[in-house]
């Protein structure tokens, strides 16, 4: 099992009680997010089955560890959805061609 | 006196200089309307009556002794309540900040004071400028913004108060802000003229930060000429904001002999309301008198909206870190905002940095496209104002809109001008947006003035006003 997949499996195991499902229901494929099977989800839990979902669940666990005392299960569910949407945006960013010679741009250019 | 409430800045200036009205009288008209009508639209957070009358008296005294500060001398205005004003709370639309006082004026307020404008009110806004991902009009401690054209419809956000206040004739102009859509939406839904300046054109010192690389302050007013006059007063470098551009902005004049070039993106009218399409095509016909129009432009192949989304999520999460740490997010008005923003806390650094690196070639590609024309024209929005009691994703889901340059323009710091261009469903305003290269606000405003010289939409008043 790769390190990232291992971390995700730990995170999912911790998150499962918050989402009210057995950890088995959220178990990830050891191949990582790109090979993950759509997990079985309860009503009200993230149910997109997208490739981003396993990583979204892992990142939700970071949020839970940092701020969990203030967050309800339904909050965590909503946060997972938001993270998942963000990861899908990030996927689009990663798919775009980018040369390593481009300088890091901290702000928009003003070419006009 | 009520009729002065809907005059343009040059018209008010002429009345002032002919002594047919005083700055104190203009301030009183605005103050009375802000107090009486502002609550109908949830447009006002705080009326600054005493301070405004005091400023107005000074402006009258100056005019009496021959000191004229320029076109904004004695003109009332309001600011979105994310802009600091000495002595008045700046609440950012969030109850957690209800009593917070900043020291000193924001640069934009200081410059408007220097130009002689009279600050009358802090105006309502969506909580935290929408940075927590709101999905409904009620995301505002002062109540949902209501458009004066139909108070059962949303005024747009996050500059909801400035939009409604200008549309209802409460102030001749206001200062709003846009990170991604926050001048565009209220200008469109309230049927006014709004200018999203080039990133860096206006100092943000003293304004709430949402996304340090995307936030812009800009004028919202009755006409393009009004926006130009306000921008002329507030633009310029500022040692307090390193992103502020040094180049001055000179308000343009209409050049009757100039021929412009306007482009339209392929697919821009797809999935828009029929009235929006009709009014947009009529606007293009009209602009065709002064411009050559090409309708086959293609947005460069970059994931502009995704780039903007990743950057905005990460930067907003960083900007609001104290709110997350303190737990005060739970005091926000909209339930979705109380759980919003956490996703930004876990944006991967690699994703943010990649988005920032891609931003430069994406901006260069957009600039190459924009350099082919003076402006890209599009409907401001695909629909008229949304019902207030409907979640945004349930308002007109059948009309999500076609190809749009709005995300690209906000990502890349390009300016946009928003003008009312007709009436749509239920008599509500529809809008025209013009997007140009960075630092070409003058050209956009010229085009806006050409459009408004040939139409009367900017003269129309909401029902009953």
PDB file of C-alpha atoms in Angstrom, chain B residues 70-195:
ATOM      1  CA  UNK B  70     -13.790  69.114  -8.900  1.00  0.00           C
ATOM      2  CA  UNK B  71     -16.679  67.082 -10.283  1.00  0.00           C
ATOM      3  CA  UNK B  72     -17.412  65.248  -7.025  1.00  0.00           C
ATOM      4  CA  UNK B  73     -17.528  68.393  -4.895  1.00  0.00           C
ATOM      5  CA  UNK B  74     -20.634  68.200  -2.713  1.00  0.00           C
ATOM      6  CA  UNK B  75     -21.887  64.914  -4.196  1.00  0.00           C
ATOM      7  CA  UNK B  76     -23.320  62.412  -1.649  1.00  0.00           C
ATOM      8  CA  UNK B  77     -22.250  58.777  -1.739  1.00  0.00           C
ATOM      9  CA  UNK B  78     -22.134  55.544   0.246  1.00  0.00           C
ATOM     10  CA  UNK B  79     -19.582  52.774   0.724  1.00  0.00           C
ATOM     11  CA  UNK B  80     -19.975  49.042   1.021  1.00  0.00           C
ATOM     12  CA  UNK B  81     -19.535  48.131   4.651  1.00  0.00           C
ATOM     13  CA  UNK B  82     -16.209  46.431   4.137  1.00  0.00           C
ATOM     14  CA  UNK B  83     -14.510  49.793   3.705  1.00  0.00           C
ATOM     15  CA  UNK B  84     -13.156  51.439   6.834  1.00  0.00           C
ATOM     16  CA  UNK B  85     -14.471  54.834   7.853  1.00  0.00           C
ATOM     17  CA  UNK B  86     -13.047  56.644  10.874  1.00  0.00           C
ATOM     18  CA  UNK B  87     -15.536  56.648  13.725  1.00  0.00           C
ATOM     19  CA  UNK B  88     -18.052  54.228  12.208  1.00  0.00           C
ATOM     20  CA  UNK B  89     -18.161  50.455  12.743  1.00  0.00           C
ATOM     21  CA  UNK B  90     -17.151  48.353   9.751  1.00  0.00           C
ATOM     22  CA  UNK B  91     -19.104  45.142  10.028  1.00  0.00           C
ATOM     23  CA  UNK B  92     -18.341  43.160   6.833  1.00  0.00           C
ATOM     24  CA  UNK B  93     -21.961  41.969   6.850  1.00  0.00           C
ATOM     25  CA  UNK B  94     -21.203  39.680   9.811  1.00  0.00           C
ATOM     26  CA  UNK B  95     -22.640  40.005  13.314  1.00  0.00           C
ATOM     27  CA  UNK B  96     -19.315  38.887  14.783  1.00  0.00           C
ATOM     28  CA  UNK B  97     -17.937  42.284  13.772  1.00  0.00           C
ATOM     29  CA  UNK B  98     -20.977  44.405  14.651  1.00  0.00           C
ATOM     30  CA  UNK B  99     -19.151  46.840  16.904  1.00  0.00           C
ATOM     31  CA  UNK B 100     -15.699  46.785  15.388  1.00  0.00           C
ATOM     32  CA  UNK B 101     -14.035  50.137  14.774  1.00  0.00           C
ATOM     33  CA  UNK B 102     -11.080  50.613  12.455  1.00  0.00           C
ATOM     34  CA  UNK B 103      -8.654  53.427  12.965  1.00  0.00           C
ATOM     35  CA  UNK B 104      -8.641  55.894  10.114  1.00  0.00           C
ATOM     36  CA  UNK B 105     -10.314  56.013   6.734  1.00  0.00           C
ATOM     37  CA  UNK B 106      -9.644  53.574   3.937  1.00  0.00           C
ATOM     38  CA  UNK B 107      -7.618  55.146   1.139  1.00  0.00           C
ATOM     39  CA  UNK B 108     -10.649  55.204  -1.149  1.00  0.00           C
ATOM     40  CA  UNK B 109     -12.632  57.199   1.435  1.00  0.00           C
ATOM     41  CA  UNK B 110      -9.726  59.556   2.032  1.00  0.00           C
ATOM     42  CA  UNK B 111      -9.487  60.224  -1.693  1.00  0.00           C
ATOM     43  CA  UNK B 112     -13.194  60.835  -2.049  1.00  0.00           C
ATOM     44  CA  UNK B 113     -13.087  63.278   0.852  1.00  0.00           C
ATOM     45  CA  UNK B 114     -10.221  65.064  -0.877  1.00  0.00           C
ATOM     46  CA  UNK B 115     -12.340  65.187  -4.057  1.00  0.00           C
ATOM     47  CA  UNK B 116     -15.159  66.815  -2.087  1.00  0.00           C
ATOM     48  CA  UNK B 117     -17.663  63.961  -2.046  1.00  0.00           C
ATOM     49  CA  UNK B 118     -19.898  63.694   1.021  1.00  0.00           C
ATOM     50  CA  UNK B 119     -20.071  60.285   2.681  1.00  0.00           C
ATOM     51  CA  UNK B 120     -23.640  59.581   3.811  1.00  0.00           C
ATOM     52  CA  UNK B 121     -23.825  55.870   4.647  1.00  0.00           C
ATOM     53  CA  UNK B 122     -22.236  52.502   5.124  1.00  0.00           C
ATOM     54  CA  UNK B 123     -24.122  50.161   2.808  1.00  0.00           C
ATOM     55  CA  UNK B 124     -25.121  46.543   3.268  1.00  0.00           C
ATOM     56  CA  UNK B 125     -23.283  43.562   1.880  1.00  0.00           C
ATOM     57  CA  UNK B 126     -23.357  39.784   1.881  1.00  0.00           C
ATOM     58  CA  UNK B 127     -21.549  38.504   4.965  1.00  0.00           C
ATOM     59  CA  UNK B 128     -17.795  38.380   4.466  1.00  0.00           C
ATOM     60  CA  UNK B 129     -18.366  39.346   0.818  1.00  0.00           C
ATOM     61  CA  UNK B 130     -19.576  35.833   0.124  1.00  0.00           C
ATOM     62  CA  UNK B 131     -16.245  34.304   1.062  1.00  0.00           C
ATOM     63  CA  UNK B 132     -17.883  31.425   2.892  1.00  0.00           C
ATOM     64  CA  UNK B 133     -19.693  30.254  -0.229  1.00  0.00           C
ATOM     65  CA  UNK B 134     -23.222  31.505   0.453  1.00  0.00           C
ATOM     66  CA  UNK B 135     -26.084  30.051  -1.540  1.00  0.00           C
ATOM     67  CA  UNK B 136     -29.021  32.297  -0.667  1.00  0.00           C
ATOM     68  CA  UNK B 137     -29.984  35.954  -0.409  1.00  0.00           C
ATOM     69  CA  UNK B 138     -30.410  35.764   3.369  1.00  0.00           C
ATOM     70  CA  UNK B 139     -26.646  35.530   3.942  1.00  0.00           C
ATOM     71  CA  UNK B 140     -26.562  39.004   5.438  1.00  0.00           C
ATOM     72  CA  UNK B 141     -27.122  40.133   9.017  1.00  0.00           C
ATOM     73  CA  UNK B 142     -29.056  43.186   7.815  1.00  0.00           C
ATOM     74  CA  UNK B 143     -31.489  41.073   5.811  1.00  0.00           C
ATOM     75  CA  UNK B 144     -31.533  39.935   2.193  1.00  0.00           C
ATOM     76  CA  UNK B 145     -30.698  42.628  -0.325  1.00  0.00           C
ATOM     77  CA  UNK B 146     -33.795  43.530  -2.340  1.00  0.00           C
ATOM     78  CA  UNK B 147     -33.721  45.099  -5.779  1.00  0.00           C
ATOM     79  CA  UNK B 148     -35.812  48.286  -5.985  1.00  0.00           C
ATOM     80  CA  UNK B 149     -37.267  46.945  -9.224  1.00  0.00           C
ATOM     81  CA  UNK B 150     -39.116  44.265  -7.252  1.00  0.00           C
ATOM     82  CA  UNK B 151     -38.342  43.809  -3.564  1.00  0.00           C
ATOM     83  CA  UNK B 152     -39.270  40.131  -3.777  1.00  0.00           C
ATOM     84  CA  UNK B 153     -36.171  39.705  -5.932  1.00  0.00           C
ATOM     85  CA  UNK B 154     -32.519  39.721  -4.856  1.00  0.00           C
ATOM     86  CA  UNK B 155     -30.401  42.806  -5.358  1.00  0.00           C
ATOM     87  CA  UNK B 156     -27.376  40.661  -6.155  1.00  0.00           C
ATOM     88  CA  UNK B 157     -24.229  40.422  -4.106  1.00  0.00           C
ATOM     89  CA  UNK B 158     -22.003  40.807  -2.496  1.00  0.00           C
ATOM     90  CA  UNK B 159     -22.243  44.596  -3.063  1.00  0.00           C
ATOM     91  CA  UNK B 160     -25.985  44.377  -2.438  1.00  0.00           C
ATOM     92  CA  UNK B 161     -26.395  47.699  -0.604  1.00  0.00           C
ATOM     93  CA  UNK B 162     -24.488  49.795  -3.139  1.00  0.00           C
ATOM     94  CA  UNK B 163     -26.532  48.295  -5.977  1.00  0.00           C
ATOM     95  CA  UNK B 164     -29.915  48.888  -4.366  1.00  0.00           C
ATOM     96  CA  UNK B 165     -28.979  52.308  -2.952  1.00  0.00           C
ATOM     97  CA  UNK B 166     -27.977  53.680  -6.346  1.00  0.00           C
ATOM     98  CA  UNK B 167     -30.970  52.119  -8.103  1.00  0.00           C
ATOM     99  CA  UNK B 168     -33.412  53.598  -5.571  1.00  0.00           C
ATOM    100  CA  UNK B 169     -31.860  57.049  -5.737  1.00  0.00           C
ATOM    101  CA  UNK B 170     -30.608  56.955  -2.158  1.00  0.00           C
ATOM    102  CA  UNK B 171     -27.142  58.092  -3.254  1.00  0.00           C
ATOM    103  CA  UNK B 172     -25.838  59.182  -6.665  1.00  0.00           C
ATOM    104  CA  UNK B 173     -22.947  56.732  -6.442  1.00  0.00           C
ATOM    105  CA  UNK B 174     -21.408  54.125  -4.181  1.00  0.00           C
ATOM    106  CA  UNK B 175     -18.198  52.187  -3.807  1.00  0.00           C
ATOM    107  CA  UNK B 176     -18.508  48.426  -4.101  1.00  0.00           C
ATOM    108  CA  UNK B 177     -16.024  45.623  -4.390  1.00  0.00           C
ATOM    109  CA  UNK B 178     -15.588  42.622  -6.622  1.00  0.00           C
ATOM    110  CA  UNK B 179     -13.516  39.526  -6.167  1.00  0.00           C
ATOM    111  CA  UNK B 180     -15.613  37.458  -8.558  1.00  0.00           C
ATOM    112  CA  UNK B 181     -18.995  38.914  -9.523  1.00  0.00           C
ATOM    113  CA  UNK B 182     -19.723  41.238  -6.598  1.00  0.00           C
ATOM    114  CA  UNK B 183     -20.151  44.374  -8.705  1.00  0.00           C
ATOM    115  CA  UNK B 184     -21.414  42.486 -11.752  1.00  0.00           C
ATOM    116  CA  UNK B 185     -24.417  40.868 -10.021  1.00  0.00           C
ATOM    117  CA  UNK B 186     -25.830  43.901  -8.168  1.00  0.00           C
ATOM    118  CA  UNK B 187     -25.241  46.173 -11.159  1.00  0.00           C
ATOM    119  CA  UNK B 188     -27.202  43.722 -13.319  1.00  0.00           C
ATOM    120  CA  UNK B 189     -29.994  42.921 -10.861  1.00  0.00           C
ATOM    121  CA  UNK B 190     -30.458  46.569  -9.822  1.00  0.00           C
ATOM    122  CA  UNK B 191     -30.219  48.064 -13.327  1.00  0.00           C
ATOM    123  CA  UNK B 192     -27.377  50.470 -12.628  1.00  0.00           C
ATOM    124  CA  UNK B 193     -23.921  51.064 -14.087  1.00  0.00           C
ATOM    125  CA  UNK B 194     -21.022  49.317 -12.367  1.00  0.00           C
ATOM    126  CA  UNK B 195     -17.326  49.323 -13.112  1.00  0.00           C
TER     127      UNK B 195
END
